[in-house]
PDB file of C-alpha atoms in Angstrom:
ATOM      1  CA  UNK A 127      43.377  72.277 -27.039  1.00 97.00           C
ATOM      2  CA  UNK A 128      43.976  73.900 -23.678  1.00 98.00           C
ATOM      3  CA  UNK A 129      42.176  76.857 -22.128  1.00 98.00           C
ATOM      4  CA  UNK A 130      43.295  79.060 -19.287  1.00 98.00           C
ATOM      5  CA  UNK A 131      40.548  81.260 -17.888  1.00 97.00           C
ATOM      6  CA  UNK A 132      40.170  83.726 -15.058  1.00 96.00           C
ATOM      7  CA  UNK A 133      39.324  87.270 -14.098  1.00 94.00           C
ATOM      8  CA  UNK A 134      41.239  90.405 -15.045  1.00 93.00           C
ATOM      9  CA  UNK A 135      44.770  90.768 -13.677  1.00 95.00           C
ATOM     10  CA  UNK A 136      44.858  87.314 -12.094  1.00 96.00           C
ATOM     11  CA  UNK A 137      48.150  86.124 -13.642  1.00 97.00           C
ATOM     12  CA  UNK A 138      46.707  84.011 -16.439  1.00 97.00           C
ATOM     13  CA  UNK A 139      49.402  84.779 -19.003  1.00 97.00           C
ATOM     14  CA  UNK A 140      52.301  84.250 -16.585  1.00 98.00           C
ATOM     15  CA  UNK A 141      50.735  80.929 -15.572  1.00 98.00           C
ATOM     16  CA  UNK A 142      50.217  79.964 -19.244  1.00 98.00           C
ATOM     17  CA  UNK A 143      53.813  80.794 -20.150  1.00 97.00           C
ATOM     18  CA  UNK A 144      55.129  78.784 -17.220  1.00 97.00           C
ATOM     19  CA  UNK A 145      53.003  75.786 -18.214  1.00 95.00           C
ATOM     20  CA  UNK A 146      53.841  76.148 -21.932  1.00 96.00           C
ATOM     21  CA  UNK A 147      57.348  77.654 -22.120  1.00 95.00           C
ATOM     22  CA  UNK A 148      58.187  76.683 -25.697  1.00 96.00           C
ATOM     23  CA  UNK A 149      55.260  78.029 -27.666  1.00 96.00           C
ATOM     24  CA  UNK A 150      54.982  81.324 -29.529  1.00 97.00           C
ATOM     25  CA  UNK A 151      52.291  83.608 -28.104  1.00 97.00           C
ATOM     26  CA  UNK A 152      49.939  85.791 -30.150  1.00 97.00           C
ATOM     27  CA  UNK A 153      48.106  88.776 -28.671  1.00 97.00           C
ATOM     28  CA  UNK A 154      44.433  88.377 -29.563  1.00 96.00           C
ATOM     29  CA  UNK A 155      43.966  92.127 -29.407  1.00 95.00           C
ATOM     30  CA  UNK A 156      46.408  92.504 -32.314  1.00 96.00           C
ATOM     31  CA  UNK A 157      45.559  89.320 -34.228  1.00 94.00           C
ATOM     32  CA  UNK A 158      43.804  89.893 -37.554  1.00 90.00           C
ATOM     33  CA  UNK A 159      41.096  87.622 -38.969  1.00 89.00           C
ATOM     34  CA  UNK A 160      42.174  84.117 -39.918  1.00 93.00           C
ATOM     35  CA  UNK A 161      45.712  84.618 -38.552  1.00 94.00           C
ATOM     36  CA  UNK A 162      44.439  83.085 -35.323  1.00 96.00           C
ATOM     37  CA  UNK A 163      44.432  79.691 -37.040  1.00 97.00           C
ATOM     38  CA  UNK A 164      48.240  79.848 -37.302  1.00 96.00           C
ATOM     39  CA  UNK A 165      48.754  80.645 -33.600  1.00 96.00           C
ATOM     40  CA  UNK A 166      50.239  78.224 -31.074  1.00 97.00           C
ATOM     41  CA  UNK A 167      48.980  80.222 -28.102  1.00 98.00           C
ATOM     42  CA  UNK A 168      46.640  83.212 -27.882  1.00 98.00           C
ATOM     43  CA  UNK A 169      46.225  85.581 -24.950  1.00 97.00           C
ATOM     44  CA  UNK A 170      43.573  88.310 -24.769  1.00 97.00           C
ATOM     45  CA  UNK A 171      41.367  85.893 -26.679  1.00 97.00           C
ATOM     46  CA  UNK A 172      38.288  87.828 -25.539  1.00 97.00           C
ATOM     47  CA  UNK A 173      39.712  90.907 -27.329  1.00 96.00           C
ATOM     48  CA  UNK A 174      40.038  88.918 -30.548  1.00 96.00           C
ATOM     49  CA  UNK A 175      36.354  87.998 -30.287  1.00 95.00           C
ATOM     50  CA  UNK A 176      35.441  91.630 -29.589  1.00 94.00           C
ATOM     51  CA  UNK A 177      37.279  92.852 -32.693  1.00 94.00           C
ATOM     52  CA  UNK A 178      35.722  90.160 -34.883  1.00 93.00           C
ATOM     53  CA  UNK A 179      32.224  91.050 -33.675  1.00 92.00           C
ATOM     54  CA  UNK A 180      32.942  94.693 -34.534  1.00 91.00           C
ATOM     55  CA  UNK A 181      34.583  93.991 -37.922  1.00 90.00           C
ATOM     56  CA  UNK A 182      32.529  91.039 -39.112  1.00 88.00           C
ATOM     57  CA  UNK A 183      29.283  91.656 -37.189  1.00 88.00           C
ATOM     58  CA  UNK A 184      29.167  87.983 -36.205  1.00 89.00           C
ATOM     59  CA  UNK A 185      25.789  86.430 -35.549  1.00 89.00           C
ATOM     60  CA  UNK A 186      25.416  83.775 -32.855  1.00 90.00           C
ATOM     61  CA  UNK A 187      25.616  81.073 -35.542  1.00 93.00           C
ATOM     62  CA  UNK A 188      28.792  82.573 -37.014  1.00 93.00           C
ATOM     63  CA  UNK A 189      30.354  82.754 -33.547  1.00 92.00           C
ATOM     64  CA  UNK A 190      29.555  79.083 -32.871  1.00 94.00           C
ATOM     65  CA  UNK A 191      30.819  78.128 -36.350  1.00 95.00           C
ATOM     66  CA  UNK A 192      34.078  79.978 -35.619  1.00 95.00           C
ATOM     67  CA  UNK A 193      34.490  78.083 -32.335  1.00 96.00           C
ATOM     68  CA  UNK A 194      33.878  74.748 -34.075  1.00 96.00           C
ATOM     69  CA  UNK A 195      36.349  75.627 -36.839  1.00 96.00           C
ATOM     70  CA  UNK A 196      39.000  76.626 -34.286  1.00 97.00           C
ATOM     71  CA  UNK A 197      38.643  73.337 -32.399  1.00 96.00           C
ATOM     72  CA  UNK A 198      39.004  71.335 -35.626  1.00 97.00           C
ATOM     73  CA  UNK A 199      41.850  73.315 -37.233  1.00 97.00           C
ATOM     74  CA  UNK A 200      43.867  74.017 -34.063  1.00 97.00           C
ATOM     75  CA  UNK A 201      43.670  71.009 -31.739  1.00 96.00           C
ATOM     76  CA  UNK A 202      46.947  71.964 -29.990  1.00 96.00           C
ATOM     77  CA  UNK A 203      46.319  75.687 -29.449  1.00 98.00           C
ATOM     78  CA  UNK A 204      46.474  77.198 -25.955  1.00 98.00           C
ATOM     79  CA  UNK A 205      43.877  79.901 -25.333  1.00 98.00           C
ATOM     80  CA  UNK A 206      44.116  82.393 -22.483  1.00 98.00           C
ATOM     81  CA  UNK A 207      40.935  84.361 -21.951  1.00 98.00           C
ATOM     82  CA  UNK A 208      39.384  86.620 -19.397  1.00 96.00           C
ATOM     83  CA  UNK A 209      36.058  85.631 -17.878  1.00 93.00           C
ATOM     84  CA  UNK A 210      33.822  88.567 -18.749  1.00 90.00           C
ATOM     85  CA  UNK A 211      30.410  87.172 -17.853  1.00 82.00           C
ATOM     86  CA  UNK A 212      30.446  87.977 -14.158  1.00 81.00           C
ATOM     87  CA  UNK A 213      29.151  91.165 -12.638  1.00 78.00           C
ATOM     88  CA  UNK A 214      26.567  93.628 -13.795  1.00 82.00           C
ATOM     89  CA  UNK A 215      24.859  93.271 -17.147  1.00 85.00           C
ATOM     90  CA  UNK A 216      26.106  96.115 -19.366  1.00 86.00           C
ATOM     91  CA  UNK A 217      23.640  98.801 -20.458  1.00 91.00           C
ATOM     92  CA  UNK A 218      25.297  99.089 -23.869  1.00 92.00           C
ATOM     93  CA  UNK A 219      23.759  96.690 -26.428  1.00 91.00           C
ATOM     94  CA  UNK A 220      27.105  95.910 -28.081  1.00 92.00           C
ATOM     95  CA  UNK A 221      28.727  95.076 -24.738  1.00 92.00           C
ATOM     96  CA  UNK A 222      25.856  92.711 -23.877  1.00 92.00           C
ATOM     97  CA  UNK A 223      26.157  91.010 -27.285  1.00 92.00           C
ATOM     98  CA  UNK A 224      29.949  90.774 -26.985  1.00 93.00           C
ATOM     99  CA  UNK A 225      29.678  89.203 -23.548  1.00 94.00           C
ATOM    100  CA  UNK A 226      27.023  86.740 -24.722  1.00 92.00           C
ATOM    101  CA  UNK A 227      28.934  85.634 -27.836  1.00 94.00           C
ATOM    102  CA  UNK A 228      32.221  85.349 -25.936  1.00 95.00           C
ATOM    103  CA  UNK A 229      30.503  83.072 -23.429  1.00 94.00           C
ATOM    104  CA  UNK A 230      29.024  80.930 -26.181  1.00 94.00           C
ATOM    105  CA  UNK A 231      32.364  80.622 -27.990  1.00 96.00           C
ATOM    106  CA  UNK A 232      34.269  79.775 -24.808  1.00 96.00           C
ATOM    107  CA  UNK A 233      31.643  77.186 -23.849  1.00 95.00           C
ATOM    108  CA  UNK A 234      32.215  75.363 -27.153  1.00 96.00           C
ATOM    109  CA  UNK A 235      35.994  75.623 -26.798  1.00 97.00           C
ATOM    110  CA  UNK A 236      35.965  74.377 -23.195  1.00 97.00           C
ATOM    111  CA  UNK A 237      33.767  71.430 -24.134  1.00 97.00           C
ATOM    112  CA  UNK A 238      36.305  70.471 -26.812  1.00 96.00           C
ATOM    113  CA  UNK A 239      39.439  71.196 -24.758  1.00 97.00           C
ATOM    114  CA  UNK A 240      41.595  68.482 -23.287  1.00 97.00           C
ATOM    115  CA  UNK A 241      42.341  70.705 -20.309  1.00 97.00           C
ATOM    116  CA  UNK A 242      40.825  73.847 -18.788  1.00 98.00           C
ATOM    117  CA  UNK A 243      42.610  75.660 -15.963  1.00 98.00           C
ATOM    118  CA  UNK A 244      41.184  78.517 -13.914  1.00 97.00           C
ATOM    119  CA  UNK A 245      43.670  81.032 -12.521  1.00 98.00           C
ATOM    120  CA  UNK A 246      42.977  83.149  -9.433  1.00 97.00           C
ATOM    121  CA  UNK A 247      45.743  85.206  -7.795  1.00 96.00           C
ATOM    122  CA  UNK A 248      48.310  83.460  -9.985  1.00 96.00           C
ATOM    123  CA  UNK A 249      47.256  80.005  -8.800  1.00 97.00           C
ATOM    124  CA  UNK A 250      45.985  77.660 -11.477  1.00 97.00           C
ATOM    125  CA  UNK A 251      43.457  74.946 -10.740  1.00 97.00           C
ATOM    126  CA  UNK A 252      42.607  72.350 -13.363  1.00 97.00           C
ATOM    127  CA  UNK A 253      38.830  72.207 -13.726  1.00 97.00           C
ATOM    128  CA  UNK A 254      38.815  69.816 -16.693  1.00 97.00           C
ATOM    129  CA  UNK A 255      41.287  67.146 -17.795  1.00 94.00           C
ATOM    130  CA  UNK A 256      44.957  67.397 -16.978  1.00 76.00           C
ATOM    131  CA  UNK A 257      47.229  64.967 -15.189  1.00 66.00           C
ATOM    132  CA  UNK A 258      45.289  63.107 -12.504  1.00 48.00           C
ATOM    133  CA  UNK A 259      48.355  61.480 -10.886  1.00 43.00           C
TER     134      UNK A 259
END
């Protein structure tokens, strides 16, 4: 598994496509339910989580179980996700819960990823794994 993370509008998807030119990409905002388990690469992963929290009303345990299932069933998937945990804490209860669960899920995925890259201004820096040559 590979993860590519970074803030909004930082060039994550362009970077991901350059690094992984031969995979089919799925938009997490449009992905429905278990279809994510058939994806080679997912961008807007945070939007997938948001929709699943809304549709399925995931608890923290269900969110962690999902992350564990994804790591086991999709060891070669590439996930592109926006870092949403920085900045002000939202007033809205759903937004706080969404941010919390997204962070928990991404923490599990990053721990189980072979490589994690952070993209800022279109420049990717490997923060875990990768080629050390």
